[in-house]
Amino acid sequence: MKPRMDVWSWALVAGWVIIAAMLIYPLQSIVTASFTSNLTGEWSLENYATIFKEKQYYRSLINTFIGGFGGMCGALILGITLAAFVSRFQIKGRAFISTIAVMALVTPPFIGAYSWIILFGANGVVRKGLMSLGITIPPIYGMWGVILVFSLKLFPHVFLLTSAALQNIDASLDDAAESLGMPPMQRFFHVTLRLITPAVTASALLTFILSIADFGTPRFIGRQFQMLSTEAYVLFSSETGGNPGMASAISIMLLLISLVFVIMQRWAARHDLSQGSKGRTRVPAPLKGLKSVVVHGITYLIIFAGILPTLVVVLFSFRKTRGPVFQSGFSLDSYRAIWNDVPLALGNSLTFSTASVTGIVIAGAILGYVIVRRRNLLSSGFDAVLMVPYIVPGIVMGIAYAASFNTDPVVLTGTGFIIIAATFIRRLPYGMRAMIASLHQVSPSIEQAGVSLGYHPARVFTKVTVPLIAPGILAGAIMSFVTAMNELSTTLVLYIGSTITMPVKIYTLVSNGEYGTGSALSTILLTITGLLVYFAFRVGKGRQVM
Amino acid sequence: MNKTIHGVFPLSNIIISNLSKMYDGKTSVLDDINIEIQHGEFFTLLGPSGCGKTTLLRIIAGFLQQNTGTIVYGKERIDTLPAHKRNIGMVFQDYAIFPHLNVWDNVAFGLKARKLGGEDLEQRVHEALATVRLDGFEKRMPSALSGGQQQRVGIARALAIRPRLLLMDEPLSNLDAKLRVEMREDIRDIQRELGITTIYVTHDQEEALAISDRICVLQGGIIQQVGEPTDIYWNPTRIFTAGFIGTMNFLPGAIQDGDLKLGNTSISLGGNMPSGPVDVAVRPEDLVLGDVPAEPCITLAGHVEKTTFLGREATSFVRTELGHLTASIVRVSPANLARTGIDTPVHLPLSRIKVFGRNGNILEPEAA
Ligand SMILES: Nc1ncnc2c1ncn2[C@@H]1O[C@H](COP(=O)(O)OP(=O)(O)OP(=O)(O)O)[C@@H](O)[C@H]1O
Ligand SMILES: [Mg+2]
């Protein structure tokens, strides 16, 4: 007997069509471009050869690894330290710390870089202040600056992932090691860290991929220290017409590096370390005396460094300015100066984000359902393909879209739709994960009950499944919305004047050294983001969605 | 009696023919299933975990597709209908109550699918809730109900649509022991009252014996035996059935020259039988310790190793040269409880023993 083609089979087919058109086709077109000679237009490896021949490019390649590893190590050290302290000791203000960590995840990605410029740049406030005291420190630009900013920007990811894992460790294991005579530090490295290996390697992978995909940070404070992401952007957007072949080859390099790291992480986390039965969880130990001062000091120093950029941005948005130069005293000058730009940029951001998130919610709910409830080769393959957007840096996706949809048959460049489509495909996997997580809470027999009572499966989905996963869907939608609102790198490649968004506007202001107005716009964006995240958590499930 | 069900559907049997199911095209889970279920019958699928009970039930409900075979209700072939058009009620092991709907809306759910409204709907919901004795709970949310009450809602919800067939997959296995006994009586009463054809799945043999009109014993996807509870218990035709239902003692024996040979004893069973090794089965309550009973017996030398007092009865563990036997002592007295550690003959009444060949089929003496 042949299986019937039901609604879900059609949905899966539609899903594959979307993936083919919106993911495989654009990526394939940059693969082709990367293998095409700029001179002859024929198949060639010259673009790749150039990366290794020309100093500028292979420096960037090396820098990509330095920046990626540096950011990863810094974020791991800060994040794990924080997580270990918070899970081990009775730290005051835990809820505050977690809130800050979540907040830090959803602040616009490039705020960090230019806040540090405001503080420690050539004319940085702190640097100048120190200079007037006779202390000279080098400006933040260059390799160390990039690594520092990456670390401070990304440690909240590590903190959230590892502290969840630390909470699930059976405390008896640690006690067992202690009774076997192992001192505390050794216990932490040999027992605890080993047990949370999956979370640590996942954090390492995530922070590495986010570092090498980051574009704003090396662009703003890298100076001599440029990375592949910035090279790709410059090559693609240069005023002299650009060099699509090289931009594509560099994009593919970036993708390959991410891919290799994904595979390495899979390998490192191949052992299942989950414990059969979960025993006692650790009760945080009380702190006294000097130890308390040190632990609290380090914890709050890390947290402070994490939110400092946000504080600086908000504070400086209210500083008096004359042109781009900050004056002493406070005013609403910056807000006044950008007031006329807000409607277009904010309107675009809201429209594009709403459109792409609507798509994500609908496609994510339906396809997430298919993946959970209809396991077969086609749906598992779909699940696997959706890993791809995770490893495609935003700048690469932007370049792929710009390269694919600027000629017949489909011309989309310069439209808002291309930005919506790119955001949709980049964020679909995240949205779908949220659906899948909440779907796992709904027993299949509940749906079968609906069917056996006489409703068509599609009606059961809307009448039973959707109401049950609605809180999860809503929280997931809000989180997708926040990331869509903050998306910079893809949009930067795809926007034209009339489709400018808030992050792109902020980026151009900051590029021109207009920190005051940049801060004012950022503050507006931050406020909207903050309110949405607060709402997501109120709706519940927000924590699961992260 | 027979409130409504007969009014809607004519008397119709369910005929499952040559049905088989393989997962992933290789592992056979159901193999050539042929069953005819009478209208109004309480039919139980009984078997150990993994034998394919749920699979068969889900194929009947339409949630799984069989590889071969047909399911016919009366004259209508139903296995080609999609699940939501089969009009088959289903009660789930995990209740599967819609957690976002109150009791009333849960029960009304299937009626709304049938575009029922107003008075009709009200009346049907009330009727169903009254049947499971849940009147007064209409506005409750499922989270405020006990497990037993939730399962009642599940039953009411399935009954409200007046299905032609009711399927229940281990509906009581999540309830505690006392409630399980209570609920199974309720289910039996409701089923009798409505006369609704029911297929019930359980791996609890006591439950199956207590509740069913007929039982189908399944093992490894193959039907072992179909019969009334007494039949299944007293006249197992397969060695699996004999061992699975109740407690059974097995002793290795052989047929030689038409007679049964057990240890040193050789005895005629009153007819010819094919030669070869056999298993001899006898129930603990049929064994007689000590005094020789009036009827013809096989007698083995035994040693009582242990006697366990269970209140209403006691169990003796007896070692014989052929293996261990469990014997029930129905009339418990201090005297026979004290028999531990002594030697005693064990008598196996000939009328009570079953002989199974190596293929698992029962061997009956052929009249010469
Ligand atoms: N989706 C599946 N894919 C492959 N094999 C399956 C699948 N579902 C069930 N099986 C196998 O089919 C066999 C029968 O399963 P089924 O669920 O019907 O057993 P059951 O009799 O209901 O058992 P239980 O009493 O434990 O509920 C089992 O061996 C099981 O492992
Ligand atoms: Mg089952």
CSV table of N, CA and C in Angstrom, one decimal, chain A residues 333-413:
chain,number,residue,atom,x,y,z
A,333,ASP,N,20.6,67.1,22.3
A,333,ASP,CA,21.1,67.5,21.0
A,333,ASP,C,21.1,66.3,20.1
A,334,SER,N,21.7,65.2,20.5
A,334,SER,CA,21.9,64.0,19.6
A,334,SER,C,20.5,63.5,19.2
A,335,TYR,N,19.6,63.5,20.1
A,335,TYR,CA,18.2,63.0,19.7
A,335,TYR,C,17.6,64.0,18.7
A,336,ARG,N,17.8,65.3,18.9
A,336,ARG,CA,17.2,66.2,18.0
A,336,ARG,C,17.9,66.1,16.6
A,337,ALA,N,19.2,65.8,16.6
A,337,ALA,CA,19.9,65.7,15.3
A,337,ALA,C,19.4,64.5,14.5
A,338,ILE,N,19.0,63.5,15.1
A,338,ILE,CA,18.7,62.3,14.3
A,338,ILE,C,17.2,62.2,14.2
A,339,TRP,N,16.4,63.0,14.8
A,339,TRP,CA,15.0,62.8,14.9
A,339,TRP,C,14.4,62.6,13.5
A,340,ASN,N,14.9,63.3,12.5
A,340,ASN,CA,14.3,63.2,11.2
A,340,ASN,C,14.7,61.8,10.5
A,341,ASP,N,15.8,61.2,11.0
A,341,ASP,CA,16.2,60.0,10.3
A,341,ASP,C,15.4,58.8,10.9
A,342,VAL,N,14.9,59.0,12.1
A,342,VAL,CA,14.4,57.8,12.8
A,342,VAL,C,13.2,57.2,12.1
A,343,PRO,N,12.2,58.0,11.6
A,343,PRO,CA,11.0,57.3,11.1
A,343,PRO,C,11.4,56.3,10.0
A,344,LEU,N,12.2,56.7,9.0
A,344,LEU,CA,12.5,55.8,7.9
A,344,LEU,C,13.2,54.5,8.4
A,345,ALA,N,14.3,54.7,9.2
A,345,ALA,CA,15.1,53.6,9.6
A,345,ALA,C,14.3,52.7,10.5
A,346,LEU,N,13.7,53.3,11.5
A,346,LEU,CA,12.9,52.5,12.4
A,346,LEU,C,11.7,51.8,11.7
A,347,GLY,N,11.1,52.5,10.9
A,347,GLY,CA,10.0,52.0,10.1
A,347,GLY,C,10.5,50.8,9.3
A,348,ASN,N,11.6,50.9,8.6
A,348,ASN,CA,12.1,49.8,7.8
A,348,ASN,C,12.5,48.6,8.8
A,349,SER,N,13.2,48.9,9.8
A,349,SER,CA,13.5,47.8,10.8
A,349,SER,C,12.3,47.1,11.2
A,350,LEU,N,11.3,47.8,11.6
A,350,LEU,CA,10.1,47.2,12.2
A,350,LEU,C,9.4,46.4,11.1
A,351,THR,N,9.3,47.0,9.9
A,351,THR,CA,8.6,46.3,8.8
A,351,THR,C,9.3,45.0,8.4
A,352,PHE,N,10.6,45.1,8.2
A,352,PHE,CA,11.4,43.9,7.8
A,352,PHE,C,11.4,42.9,8.8
A,353,SER,N,11.6,43.3,10.1
A,353,SER,CA,11.6,42.3,11.1
A,353,SER,C,10.3,41.6,11.3
A,354,THR,N,9.2,42.4,11.2
A,354,THR,CA,7.9,41.8,11.4
A,354,THR,C,7.6,40.8,10.2
A,355,ALA,N,8.0,41.2,9.0
A,355,ALA,CA,7.7,40.3,7.9
A,355,ALA,C,8.5,39.0,8.0
A,356,SER,N,9.8,39.2,8.3
A,356,SER,CA,10.6,37.9,8.4
A,356,SER,C,10.2,37.1,9.5
A,357,VAL,N,9.9,37.7,10.7
A,357,VAL,CA,9.5,36.8,11.8
A,357,VAL,C,8.1,36.2,11.6
A,358,THR,N,7.2,36.9,10.9
A,358,THR,CA,6.0,36.2,10.6
A,358,THR,C,6.2,35.0,9.7
A,359,GLY,N,7.1,35.1,8.8
A,359,GLY,CA,7.5,33.9,8.0
A,359,GLY,C,8.1,32.9,8.8
A,360,ILE,N,9.0,33.3,9.7
A,360,ILE,CA,9.7,32.3,10.5
A,360,ILE,C,8.7,31.5,11.4
A,361,VAL,N,7.8,32.3,11.9
A,361,VAL,CA,6.8,31.6,12.8
A,361,VAL,C,6.0,30.6,12.1
A,362,ILE,N,5.5,31.0,10.9
A,362,ILE,CA,4.6,30.1,10.2
A,362,ILE,C,5.4,28.9,9.7
A,363,ALA,N,6.5,29.2,8.9
A,363,ALA,CA,7.3,28.1,8.4
A,363,ALA,C,7.9,27.3,9.5
A,364,GLY,N,8.4,27.9,10.6
A,364,GLY,CA,9.0,27.2,11.7
A,364,GLY,C,8.0,26.3,12.4
A,365,ALA,N,6.8,26.7,12.6
A,365,ALA,CA,5.8,25.9,13.3
A,365,ALA,C,5.5,24.7,12.4
A,366,ILE,N,5.2,24.9,11.1
A,366,ILE,CA,4.8,23.8,10.3
A,366,ILE,C,6.0,22.8,10.1
A,367,LEU,N,7.1,23.4,9.7
A,367,LEU,CA,8.3,22.5,9.4
A,367,LEU,C,8.8,21.9,10.7
A,368,GLY,N,8.8,22.6,11.8
A,368,GLY,CA,9.3,22.0,13.0
A,368,GLY,C,8.4,20.8,13.4
A,369,TYR,N,7.1,21.0,13.1
A,369,TYR,CA,6.1,19.9,13.4
A,369,TYR,C,6.5,18.7,12.5
A,370,VAL,N,6.7,19.0,11.3
A,370,VAL,CA,7.1,17.8,10.4
A,370,VAL,C,8.3,17.1,10.8
A,371,ILE,N,9.3,17.9,11.3
A,371,ILE,CA,10.6,17.3,11.7
A,371,ILE,C,10.4,16.4,13.0
A,372,VAL,N,9.5,16.9,13.9
A,372,VAL,CA,9.3,16.2,15.1
A,372,VAL,C,8.4,15.0,14.9
A,373,ARG,N,7.3,15.2,14.2
A,373,ARG,CA,6.3,14.1,14.1
A,373,ARG,C,6.4,13.2,12.9
A,374,ARG,N,7.1,13.6,11.9
A,374,ARG,CA,7.2,12.8,10.7
A,374,ARG,C,8.7,12.5,10.4
A,375,ARG,N,9.3,11.6,11.2
A,375,ARG,CA,10.7,11.4,10.9
A,375,ARG,C,10.8,10.5,9.7
A,376,ASN,N,11.4,11.0,8.7
A,376,ASN,CA,11.8,10.1,7.6
A,376,ASN,C,13.0,10.7,6.9
A,377,LEU,N,13.5,10.1,5.8
A,377,LEU,CA,14.8,10.6,5.2
A,377,LEU,C,14.7,12.1,4.8
A,378,LEU,N,13.5,12.4,4.2
A,378,LEU,CA,13.4,13.8,3.7
A,378,LEU,C,13.3,14.8,4.8
A,379,SER,N,12.7,14.5,5.9
A,379,SER,CA,12.6,15.5,7.0
A,379,SER,C,13.8,15.5,7.8
A,380,SER,N,14.5,14.4,8.0
A,380,SER,CA,15.8,14.4,8.7
A,380,SER,C,16.8,15.2,7.9
A,381,GLY,N,16.8,15.0,6.5
A,381,GLY,CA,17.7,15.7,5.7
A,381,GLY,C,17.4,17.2,5.8
A,382,PHE,N,16.2,17.6,5.9
A,382,PHE,CA,15.8,19.0,6.0
A,382,PHE,C,16.4,19.6,7.3
A,383,ASP,N,16.2,18.8,8.4
A,383,ASP,CA,16.8,19.2,9.7
A,383,ASP,C,18.3,19.4,9.6
A,384,ALA,N,18.9,18.5,8.8
A,384,ALA,CA,20.4,18.7,8.7
A,384,ALA,C,20.8,19.9,7.9
A,385,VAL,N,20.0,20.1,6.8
A,385,VAL,CA,20.4,21.3,5.9
A,385,VAL,C,20.2,22.6,6.7
A,386,LEU,N,19.2,22.6,7.6
A,386,LEU,CA,19.0,23.8,8.4
A,386,LEU,C,20.2,24.2,9.3
A,387,MET,N,21.1,23.3,9.4
A,387,MET,CA,22.4,23.6,10.2
A,387,MET,C,23.2,24.7,9.4
A,388,VAL,N,23.0,24.7,8.1
A,388,VAL,CA,23.9,25.5,7.3
A,388,VAL,C,23.8,27.0,7.6
A,389,PRO,N,22.6,27.6,7.8
A,389,PRO,CA,22.6,29.0,8.2
A,389,PRO,C,23.3,29.3,9.4
A,390,TYR,N,23.5,28.3,10.3
A,390,TYR,CA,24.2,28.6,11.6
A,390,TYR,C,25.6,29.0,11.3
A,391,ILE,N,26.2,28.4,10.2
A,391,ILE,CA,27.6,28.6,10.0
A,391,ILE,C,27.9,29.6,8.8
A,392,VAL,N,26.9,30.1,8.3
A,392,VAL,CA,27.1,31.1,7.2
A,392,VAL,C,27.2,32.5,7.9
A,393,PRO,N,28.4,33.1,7.9
A,393,PRO,CA,28.4,34.5,8.5
A,393,PRO,C,27.5,35.4,7.7
A,394,GLY,N,27.0,36.4,8.5
A,394,GLY,CA,26.0,37.3,7.9
A,394,GLY,C,26.5,38.0,6.6
A,395,ILE,N,27.7,38.4,6.7
A,395,ILE,CA,28.3,39.1,5.5
A,395,ILE,C,28.3,38.2,4.3
A,396,VAL,N,28.6,36.9,4.5
A,396,VAL,CA,28.6,35.9,3.4
A,396,VAL,C,27.2,35.8,2.8
A,397,MET,N,26.2,35.7,3.7
A,397,MET,CA,24.8,35.5,3.3
A,397,MET,C,24.4,36.7,2.5
A,398,GLY,N,24.8,37.9,2.9
A,398,GLY,CA,24.5,39.1,2.2
A,398,GLY,C,25.1,39.1,0.8
A,399,ILE,N,26.4,38.8,0.7
A,399,ILE,CA,27.1,38.7,-0.6
A,399,ILE,C,26.4,37.7,-1.5
A,400,ALA,N,26.1,36.5,-0.9
A,400,ALA,CA,25.4,35.5,-1.7
A,400,ALA,C,24.1,36.0,-2.3
A,401,TYR,N,23.3,36.7,-1.4
A,401,TYR,CA,22.0,37.2,-1.9
A,401,TYR,C,22.2,38.3,-3.0
A,402,ALA,N,23.2,39.2,-2.7
A,402,ALA,CA,23.4,40.3,-3.6
A,402,ALA,C,23.8,39.7,-5.0
A,403,ALA,N,24.7,38.6,-4.9
A,403,ALA,CA,25.2,38.1,-6.2
A,403,ALA,C,24.1,37.3,-6.9
A,404,SER,N,23.2,36.7,-6.2
A,404,SER,CA,22.2,35.8,-6.8
A,404,SER,C,21.0,36.4,-7.4
A,405,PHE,N,20.6,37.5,-6.7
A,405,PHE,CA,19.3,38.1,-7.1
A,405,PHE,C,19.4,39.4,-7.8
A,406,ASN,N,20.5,39.6,-8.5
A,406,ASN,CA,20.7,40.9,-9.2
A,406,ASN,C,20.5,40.8,-10.7
A,407,THR,N,20.4,39.6,-11.2
A,407,THR,CA,20.1,39.4,-12.6
A,407,THR,C,18.9,38.5,-12.8
A,408,ASP,N,18.5,38.4,-14.0
A,408,ASP,CA,17.3,37.5,-14.3
A,408,ASP,C,17.7,36.1,-13.8
A,409,PRO,N,16.7,35.3,-13.5
A,409,PRO,CA,15.3,35.5,-13.6
A,409,PRO,C,14.7,36.3,-12.4
A,410,VAL,N,15.4,36.4,-11.3
A,410,VAL,CA,14.7,37.1,-10.2
A,410,VAL,C,15.6,38.3,-9.8
A,411,VAL,N,15.1,39.5,-10.0
A,411,VAL,CA,15.9,40.7,-9.5
A,411,VAL,C,15.2,41.2,-8.3
A,412,LEU,N,16.0,41.2,-7.2
A,412,LEU,CA,15.5,41.6,-5.9
A,412,LEU,C,16.4,42.7,-5.3
A,413,THR,N,17.6,42.9,-5.8
A,413,THR,CA,18.5,43.8,-5.2
A,413,THR,C,17.9,45.2,-5.1
